Amino acid sequence: YLIIPTFAEDGLGSISVTLDATRLGPLGSAVNYLFSYPYGCIEQRASKLLPLVTFEEYIDVFNMDLSEKITDIKSLVKSYFSEIKNYQLPSGGYGYWSTSQKSNIYASSRVAHVYAVARERGYAASDLPINIEELTIYLKNLGAKAAVSEQRLRKPPSHSG
């Protein structure tokens, strides 16, 4: 059953219907976009890993337009994490670029998230050679600082007489 809006003009516009045997098919264009995105900051590199570790056994459903066929996803994930470890800063966090001097909470959280998903999906810590202990400490310290700041915001001002 299709309802055509009353404001639609005859002969203008189009409609398309896509049928897929799985719910994963429509994600194909999004996954392809991630892999063809031309920039390489740490957040984008980590984002490329997410569909690989999440949909590893179904990756062929996405019909990815890559210059080379992905045949060994586990090796590719390990390789990406080997590159990502080079972005880790002495603070334990991650900057956006390999040349970054300062850690960023968003970039660091993205790496931690993808690491956690990979571990849940069966990757060993040794497959993902980042220093997760230092990253965890970095993120916990930021969380503690945020909690202190929030307490200060909620505390009524003191008035000295």
JSON list of C-alpha atoms in Angstrom, two decimals:
[
{"chain": "A", "resi": 1, "resn": "TYR", "atom": "CA", "xyz": [0.00, 0.00, 0.00]},
{"chain": "A", "resi": 2, "resn": "LEU", "atom": "CA", "xyz": [1.56, 3.27, -1.10]},
{"chain": "A", "resi": 3, "resn": "ILE", "atom": "CA", "xyz": [0.22, 6.75, -0.38]},
{"chain": "A", "resi": 4, "resn": "ILE", "atom": "CA", "xyz": [1.40, 9.47, -2.72]},
{"chain": "A", "resi": 5, "resn": "PRO", "atom": "CA", "xyz": [1.47, 12.89, -1.04]},
{"chain": "A", "resi": 6, "resn": "THR", "atom": "CA", "xyz": [-1.03, 15.41, -2.41]},
{"chain": "A", "resi": 7, "resn": "PHE", "atom": "CA", "xyz": [1.73, 17.95, -3.04]},
{"chain": "A", "resi": 8, "resn": "ALA", "atom": "CA", "xyz": [3.59, 15.56, -5.39]},
{"chain": "A", "resi": 9, "resn": "GLU", "atom": "CA", "xyz": [3.53, 16.71, -9.00]},
{"chain": "A", "resi": 10, "resn": "ASP", "atom": "CA", "xyz": [2.84, 14.21, -11.75]},
{"chain": "A", "resi": 11, "resn": "GLY", "atom": "CA", "xyz": [5.95, 13.06, -13.59]},
{"chain": "A", "resi": 12, "resn": "LEU", "atom": "CA", "xyz": [8.41, 14.47, -11.02]},
{"chain": "A", "resi": 13, "resn": "GLY", "atom": "CA", "xyz": [10.47, 12.58, -8.49]},
{"chain": "A", "resi": 14, "resn": "SER", "atom": "CA", "xyz": [11.11, 8.91, -8.10]},
{"chain": "A", "resi": 15, "resn": "ILE", "atom": "CA", "xyz": [10.72, 6.06, -5.71]},
{"chain": "A", "resi": 16, "resn": "SER", "atom": "CA", "xyz": [12.86, 3.03, -5.20]},
{"chain": "A", "resi": 17, "resn": "VAL", "atom": "CA", "xyz": [12.34, -0.12, -3.18]},
{"chain": "A", "resi": 18, "resn": "THR", "atom": "CA", "xyz": [15.16, -2.31, -1.95]},
{"chain": "A", "resi": 19, "resn": "LEU", "atom": "CA", "xyz": [14.57, -5.87, -0.82]},
{"chain": "A", "resi": 20, "resn": "ASP", "atom": "CA", "xyz": [17.19, -7.75, 1.09]},
{"chain": "A", "resi": 21, "resn": "ALA", "atom": "CA", "xyz": [17.29, -11.21, 2.59]},
{"chain": "A", "resi": 22, "resn": "THR", "atom": "CA", "xyz": [18.91, -9.84, 5.77]},
{"chain": "A", "resi": 23, "resn": "ARG", "atom": "CA", "xyz": [18.76, -6.69, 7.82]},
{"chain": "A", "resi": 24, "resn": "LEU", "atom": "CA", "xyz": [22.47, -6.15, 7.16]},
{"chain": "A", "resi": 25, "resn": "GLY", "atom": "CA", "xyz": [22.22, -5.35, 3.46]},
{"chain": "A", "resi": 26, "resn": "PRO", "atom": "CA", "xyz": [21.14, -1.71, 3.88]},
{"chain": "A", "resi": 27, "resn": "LEU", "atom": "CA", "xyz": [24.23, -1.11, 6.02]},
{"chain": "A", "resi": 28, "resn": "GLY", "atom": "CA", "xyz": [26.46, -1.83, 3.04]},
{"chain": "A", "resi": 29, "resn": "SER", "atom": "CA", "xyz": [26.63, 1.74, 1.80]},
{"chain": "A", "resi": 30, "resn": "ALA", "atom": "CA", "xyz": [27.51, 2.99, 5.29]},
{"chain": "A", "resi": 31, "resn": "VAL", "atom": "CA", "xyz": [30.29, 0.43, 5.69]},
{"chain": "A", "resi": 32, "resn": "ASN", "atom": "CA", "xyz": [31.60, 1.23, 2.22]},
{"chain": "A", "resi": 33, "resn": "TYR", "atom": "CA", "xyz": [31.60, 4.92, 3.14]},
{"chain": "A", "resi": 34, "resn": "LEU", "atom": "CA", "xyz": [33.65, 4.23, 6.27]},
{"chain": "A", "resi": 35, "resn": "PHE", "atom": "CA", "xyz": [36.27, 2.35, 4.28]},
{"chain": "A", "resi": 36, "resn": "SER", "atom": "CA", "xyz": [36.51, 4.90, 1.50]},
{"chain": "A", "resi": 37, "resn": "TYR", "atom": "CA", "xyz": [36.59, 7.97, 3.75]},
{"chain": "A", "resi": 38, "resn": "PRO", "atom": "CA", "xyz": [39.72, 9.87, 2.69]},
{"chain": "A", "resi": 39, "resn": "TYR", "atom": "CA", "xyz": [40.96, 11.08, 6.09]},
{"chain": "A", "resi": 40, "resn": "GLY", "atom": "CA", "xyz": [42.86, 9.08, 8.65]},
{"chain": "A", "resi": 41, "resn": "CYS", "atom": "CA", "xyz": [42.43, 10.50, 12.12]},
{"chain": "A", "resi": 42, "resn": "ILE", "atom": "CA", "xyz": [42.32, 7.99, 14.95]},
{"chain": "A", "resi": 43, "resn": "GLU", "atom": "CA", "xyz": [38.54, 8.23, 15.35]},
{"chain": "A", "resi": 44, "resn": "GLN", "atom": "CA", "xyz": [38.02, 7.35, 11.68]},
{"chain": "A", "resi": 45, "resn": "ARG", "atom": "CA", "xyz": [40.58, 4.55, 11.81]},
{"chain": "A", "resi": 46, "resn": "ALA", "atom": "CA", "xyz": [38.85, 3.07, 14.84]},
{"chain": "A", "resi": 47, "resn": "SER", "atom": "CA", "xyz": [35.47, 3.49, 13.15]},
{"chain": "A", "resi": 48, "resn": "LYS", "atom": "CA", "xyz": [36.65, 1.35, 10.25]},
{"chain": "A", "resi": 49, "resn": "LEU", "atom": "CA", "xyz": [37.28, -1.45, 12.71]},
{"chain": "A", "resi": 50, "resn": "LEU", "atom": "CA", "xyz": [33.81, -1.45, 14.21]},
{"chain": "A", "resi": 51, "resn": "PRO", "atom": "CA", "xyz": [31.94, -3.19, 11.34]},
{"chain": "A", "resi": 52, "resn": "LEU", "atom": "CA", "xyz": [34.82, -5.63, 10.94]},
{"chain": "A", "resi": 53, "resn": "VAL", "atom": "CA", "xyz": [34.67, -6.81, 14.54]},
{"chain": "A", "resi": 54, "resn": "THR", "atom": "CA", "xyz": [30.89, -6.52, 14.84]},
{"chain": "A", "resi": 55, "resn": "PHE", "atom": "CA", "xyz": [29.85, -8.21, 11.59]},
{"chain": "A", "resi": 56, "resn": "GLU", "atom": "CA", "xyz": [32.95, -10.28, 10.91]},
{"chain": "A", "resi": 57, "resn": "GLU", "atom": "CA", "xyz": [31.14, -13.41, 9.75]},
{"chain": "A", "resi": 58, "resn": "TYR", "atom": "CA", "xyz": [28.74, -11.40, 7.57]},
{"chain": "A", "resi": 59, "resn": "ILE", "atom": "CA", "xyz": [31.13, -8.86, 6.03]},
{"chain": "A", "resi": 60, "resn": "ASP", "atom": "CA", "xyz": [30.64, -10.30, 2.52]},
{"chain": "A", "resi": 61, "resn": "VAL", "atom": "CA", "xyz": [26.95, -9.23, 2.70]},
{"chain": "A", "resi": 62, "resn": "PHE", "atom": "CA", "xyz": [28.09, -5.60, 2.49]},
{"chain": "A", "resi": 63, "resn": "ASN", "atom": "CA", "xyz": [29.53, -6.00, -1.05]},
{"chain": "A", "resi": 64, "resn": "MET", "atom": "CA", "xyz": [32.32, -3.65, -0.13]},
{"chain": "A", "resi": 65, "resn": "ASP", "atom": "CA", "xyz": [33.90, -1.68, -2.96]},
{"chain": "A", "resi": 66, "resn": "LEU", "atom": "CA", "xyz": [37.50, -2.13, -1.92]},
{"chain": "A", "resi": 67, "resn": "SER", "atom": "CA", "xyz": [40.56, -2.28, -4.09]},
{"chain": "A", "resi": 68, "resn": "GLU", "atom": "CA", "xyz": [41.29, -5.66, -2.55]},
{"chain": "A", "resi": 69, "resn": "LYS", "atom": "CA", "xyz": [38.99, -8.33, -1.20]},
{"chain": "A", "resi": 70, "resn": "ILE", "atom": "CA", "xyz": [39.00, -8.74, 2.57]},
{"chain": "A", "resi": 71, "resn": "THR", "atom": "CA", "xyz": [39.78, -12.40, 3.08]},
{"chain": "A", "resi": 72, "resn": "ASP", "atom": "CA", "xyz": [41.29, -12.49, 6.55]},
{"chain": "A", "resi": 73, "resn": "ILE", "atom": "CA", "xyz": [39.39, -10.10, 8.78]},
{"chain": "A", "resi": 74, "resn": "LYS", "atom": "CA", "xyz": [41.21, -11.11, 11.96]},
{"chain": "A", "resi": 75, "resn": "SER", "atom": "CA", "xyz": [44.57, -10.23, 10.42]},
{"chain": "A", "resi": 76, "resn": "LEU", "atom": "CA", "xyz": [43.19, -6.93, 9.17]},
{"chain": "A", "resi": 77, "resn": "VAL", "atom": "CA", "xyz": [41.84, -6.04, 12.63]},
{"chain": "A", "resi": 78, "resn": "LYS", "atom": "CA", "xyz": [45.17, -6.94, 14.24]},
{"chain": "A", "resi": 79, "resn": "SER", "atom": "CA", "xyz": [46.99, -4.82, 11.65]},
{"chain": "A", "resi": 80, "resn": "TYR", "atom": "CA", "xyz": [44.73, -1.80, 12.28]},
{"chain": "A", "resi": 81, "resn": "PHE", "atom": "CA", "xyz": [45.26, -2.09, 16.03]},
{"chain": "A", "resi": 82, "resn": "SER", "atom": "CA", "xyz": [49.02, -2.29, 15.47]},
{"chain": "A", "resi": 83, "resn": "GLU", "atom": "CA", "xyz": [48.77, 1.07, 13.68]},
{"chain": "A", "resi": 84, "resn": "ILE", "atom": "CA", "xyz": [46.46, 2.54, 16.33]},
{"chain": "A", "resi": 85, "resn": "LYS", "atom": "CA", "xyz": [48.91, 1.75, 19.13]},
{"chain": "A", "resi": 86, "resn": "ASN", "atom": "CA", "xyz": [51.33, 4.25, 17.56]},
{"chain": "A", "resi": 87, "resn": "TYR", "atom": "CA", "xyz": [48.85, 7.06, 18.24]},
{"chain": "A", "resi": 88, "resn": "GLN", "atom": "CA", "xyz": [48.75, 6.41, 22.00]},
{"chain": "A", "resi": 89, "resn": "LEU", "atom": "CA", "xyz": [50.28, 9.25, 24.00]},
{"chain": "A", "resi": 90, "resn": "PRO", "atom": "CA", "xyz": [52.20, 9.12, 27.31]},
{"chain": "A", "resi": 91, "resn": "SER", "atom": "CA", "xyz": [48.98, 10.18, 29.09]},
{"chain": "A", "resi": 92, "resn": "GLY", "atom": "CA", "xyz": [47.46, 6.86, 28.00]},
{"chain": "A", "resi": 93, "resn": "GLY", "atom": "CA", "xyz": [44.94, 8.65, 25.80]},
{"chain": "A", "resi": 94, "resn": "TYR", "atom": "CA", "xyz": [44.79, 9.28, 22.09]},
{"chain": "A", "resi": 95, "resn": "GLY", "atom": "CA", "xyz": [45.02, 12.43, 20.03]},
{"chain": "A", "resi": 96, "resn": "TYR", "atom": "CA", "xyz": [43.30, 12.66, 16.68]},
{"chain": "A", "resi": 97, "resn": "TRP", "atom": "CA", "xyz": [46.51, 12.48, 14.63]},
{"chain": "A", "resi": 98, "resn": "SER", "atom": "CA", "xyz": [49.83, 10.69, 14.93]},
{"chain": "A", "resi": 99, "resn": "THR", "atom": "CA", "xyz": [51.41, 14.11, 15.44]},
{"chain": "A", "resi": 100, "resn": "SER", "atom": "CA", "xyz": [49.00, 15.11, 18.24]},
{"chain": "A", "resi": 101, "resn": "GLN", "atom": "CA", "xyz": [50.64, 16.25, 21.46]},
{"chain": "A", "resi": 102, "resn": "LYS", "atom": "CA", "xyz": [47.48, 16.24, 23.56]},
{"chain": "A", "resi": 103, "resn": "SER", "atom": "CA", "xyz": [44.99, 13.46, 24.25]},
{"chain": "A", "resi": 104, "resn": "ASN", "atom": "CA", "xyz": [41.36, 13.93, 23.34]},
{"chain": "A", "resi": 105, "resn": "ILE", "atom": "CA", "xyz": [38.51, 12.35, 25.30]},
{"chain": "A", "resi": 106, "resn": "TYR", "atom": "CA", "xyz": [36.43, 11.62, 22.19]},
{"chain": "A", "resi": 107, "resn": "ALA", "atom": "CA", "xyz": [39.22, 9.98, 20.24]},
{"chain": "A", "resi": 108, "resn": "SER", "atom": "CA", "xyz": [40.29, 8.02, 23.33]},
{"chain": "A", "resi": 109, "resn": "SER", "atom": "CA", "xyz": [36.73, 6.89, 24.07]},
{"chain": "A", "resi": 110, "resn": "ARG", "atom": "CA", "xyz": [36.30, 5.71, 20.48]},
{"chain": "A", "resi": 111, "resn": "VAL", "atom": "CA", "xyz": [39.43, 3.55, 20.67]},
{"chain": "A", "resi": 112, "resn": "ALA", "atom": "CA", "xyz": [38.31, 2.13, 24.04]},
{"chain": "A", "resi": 113, "resn": "HIS", "atom": "CA", "xyz": [34.86, 1.35, 22.63]},
{"chain": "A", "resi": 114, "resn": "VAL", "atom": "CA", "xyz": [36.19, -0.51, 19.60]},
{"chain": "A", "resi": 115, "resn": "TYR", "atom": "CA", "xyz": [38.68, -2.36, 21.83]},
{"chain": "A", "resi": 116, "resn": "ALA", "atom": "CA", "xyz": [35.82, -3.46, 24.14]},
{"chain": "A", "resi": 117, "resn": "VAL", "atom": "CA", "xyz": [33.69, -4.66, 21.21]},
{"chain": "A", "resi": 118, "resn": "ALA", "atom": "CA", "xyz": [36.63, -6.59, 19.77]},
{"chain": "A", "resi": 119, "resn": "ARG", "atom": "CA", "xyz": [37.27, -8.28, 23.13]},
{"chain": "A", "resi": 120, "resn": "GLU", "atom": "CA", "xyz": [33.57, -9.16, 23.41]},
{"chain": "A", "resi": 121, "resn": "ARG", "atom": "CA", "xyz": [33.73, -10.69, 19.94]},
{"chain": "A", "resi": 122, "resn": "GLY", "atom": "CA", "xyz": [36.57, -13.00, 20.92]},
{"chain": "A", "resi": 123, "resn": "TYR", "atom": "CA", "xyz": [39.78, -11.13, 20.17]},
{"chain": "A", "resi": 124, "resn": "ALA", "atom": "CA", "xyz": [42.54, -11.73, 22.69]},
{"chain": "A", "resi": 125, "resn": "ALA", "atom": "CA", "xyz": [44.24, -8.78, 24.38]},
{"chain": "A", "resi": 126, "resn": "SER", "atom": "CA", "xyz": [47.43, -9.80, 22.58]},
{"chain": "A", "resi": 127, "resn": "ASP", "atom": "CA", "xyz": [45.62, -9.35, 19.23]},
{"chain": "A", "resi": 128, "resn": "LEU", "atom": "CA", "xyz": [44.95, -5.71, 20.11]},
{"chain": "A", "resi": 129, "resn": "PRO", "atom": "CA", "xyz": [48.35, -4.35, 21.13]},
{"chain": "A", "resi": 130, "resn": "ILE", "atom": "CA", "xyz": [47.30, -1.05, 22.69]},
{"chain": "A", "resi": 131, "resn": "ASN", "atom": "CA", "xyz": [48.03, -0.26, 26.32]},
{"chain": "A", "resi": 132, "resn": "ILE", "atom": "CA", "xyz": [44.47, -0.64, 27.57]},
{"chain": "A", "resi": 133, "resn": "GLU", "atom": "CA", "xyz": [45.51, -0.21, 31.21]},
{"chain": "A", "resi": 134, "resn": "GLU", "atom": "CA", "xyz": [46.92, 3.26, 30.52]},
{"chain": "A", "resi": 135, "resn": "LEU", "atom": "CA", "xyz": [43.93, 4.17, 28.36]},
{"chain": "A", "resi": 136, "resn": "THR", "atom": "CA", "xyz": [41.56, 3.08, 31.14]},
{"chain": "A", "resi": 137, "resn": "ILE", "atom": "CA", "xyz": [43.45, 5.16, 33.71]},
{"chain": "A", "resi": 138, "resn": "TYR", "atom": "CA", "xyz": [43.32, 8.18, 31.39]},
{"chain": "A", "resi": 139, "resn": "LEU", "atom": "CA", "xyz": [39.55, 7.84, 30.91]},
{"chain": "A", "resi": 140, "resn": "LYS", "atom": "CA", "xyz": [38.89, 7.20, 34.61]},
{"chain": "A", "resi": 141, "resn": "ASN", "atom": "CA", "xyz": [40.89, 10.28, 35.56]},
{"chain": "A", "resi": 142, "resn": "LEU", "atom": "CA", "xyz": [38.83, 12.37, 33.16]},
{"chain": "A", "resi": 143, "resn": "GLY", "atom": "CA", "xyz": [35.66, 10.90, 34.64]},
{"chain": "A", "resi": 144, "resn": "ALA", "atom": "CA", "xyz": [36.78, 11.79, 38.16]},
{"chain": "A", "resi": 145, "resn": "LYS", "atom": "CA", "xyz": [37.60, 15.35, 37.09]},
{"chain": "A", "resi": 146, "resn": "ALA", "atom": "CA", "xyz": [34.17, 15.66, 35.46]},
{"chain": "A", "resi": 147, "resn": "ALA", "atom": "CA", "xyz": [32.47, 14.41, 38.63]},
{"chain": "A", "resi": 148, "resn": "VAL", "atom": "CA", "xyz": [34.31, 17.00, 40.74]},
{"chain": "A", "resi": 149, "resn": "SER", "atom": "CA", "xyz": [33.35, 19.75, 38.28]},
{"chain": "A", "resi": 150, "resn": "GLU", "atom": "CA", "xyz": [29.73, 18.62, 38.36]},
{"chain": "A", "resi": 151, "resn": "GLN", "atom": "CA", "xyz": [29.74, 18.71, 42.19]},
{"chain": "A", "resi": 152, "resn": "ARG", "atom": "CA", "xyz": [31.07, 22.26, 42.08]},
{"chain": "A", "resi": 153, "resn": "LEU", "atom": "CA", "xyz": [28.29, 23.26, 39.70]},
{"chain": "A", "resi": 154, "resn": "ARG", "atom": "CA", "xyz": [25.61, 21.80, 41.96]},
{"chain": "A", "resi": 155, "resn": "LYS", "atom": "CA", "xyz": [27.01, 23.22, 45.19]},
{"chain": "A", "resi": 156, "resn": "PRO", "atom": "CA", "xyz": [25.23, 26.40, 46.25]},
{"chain": "A", "resi": 157, "resn": "PRO", "atom": "CA", "xyz": [27.49, 29.43, 46.42]},
{"chain": "A", "resi": 158, "resn": "SER", "atom": "CA", "xyz": [28.74, 30.31, 49.86]},
{"chain": "A", "resi": 159, "resn": "HIS", "atom": "CA", "xyz": [28.16, 33.83, 51.05]},
{"chain": "A", "resi": 160, "resn": "SER", "atom": "CA", "xyz": [30.57, 35.32, 53.47]},
{"chain": "A", "resi": 161, "resn": "GLY", "atom": "CA", "xyz": [29.14, 37.97, 55.68]}
]
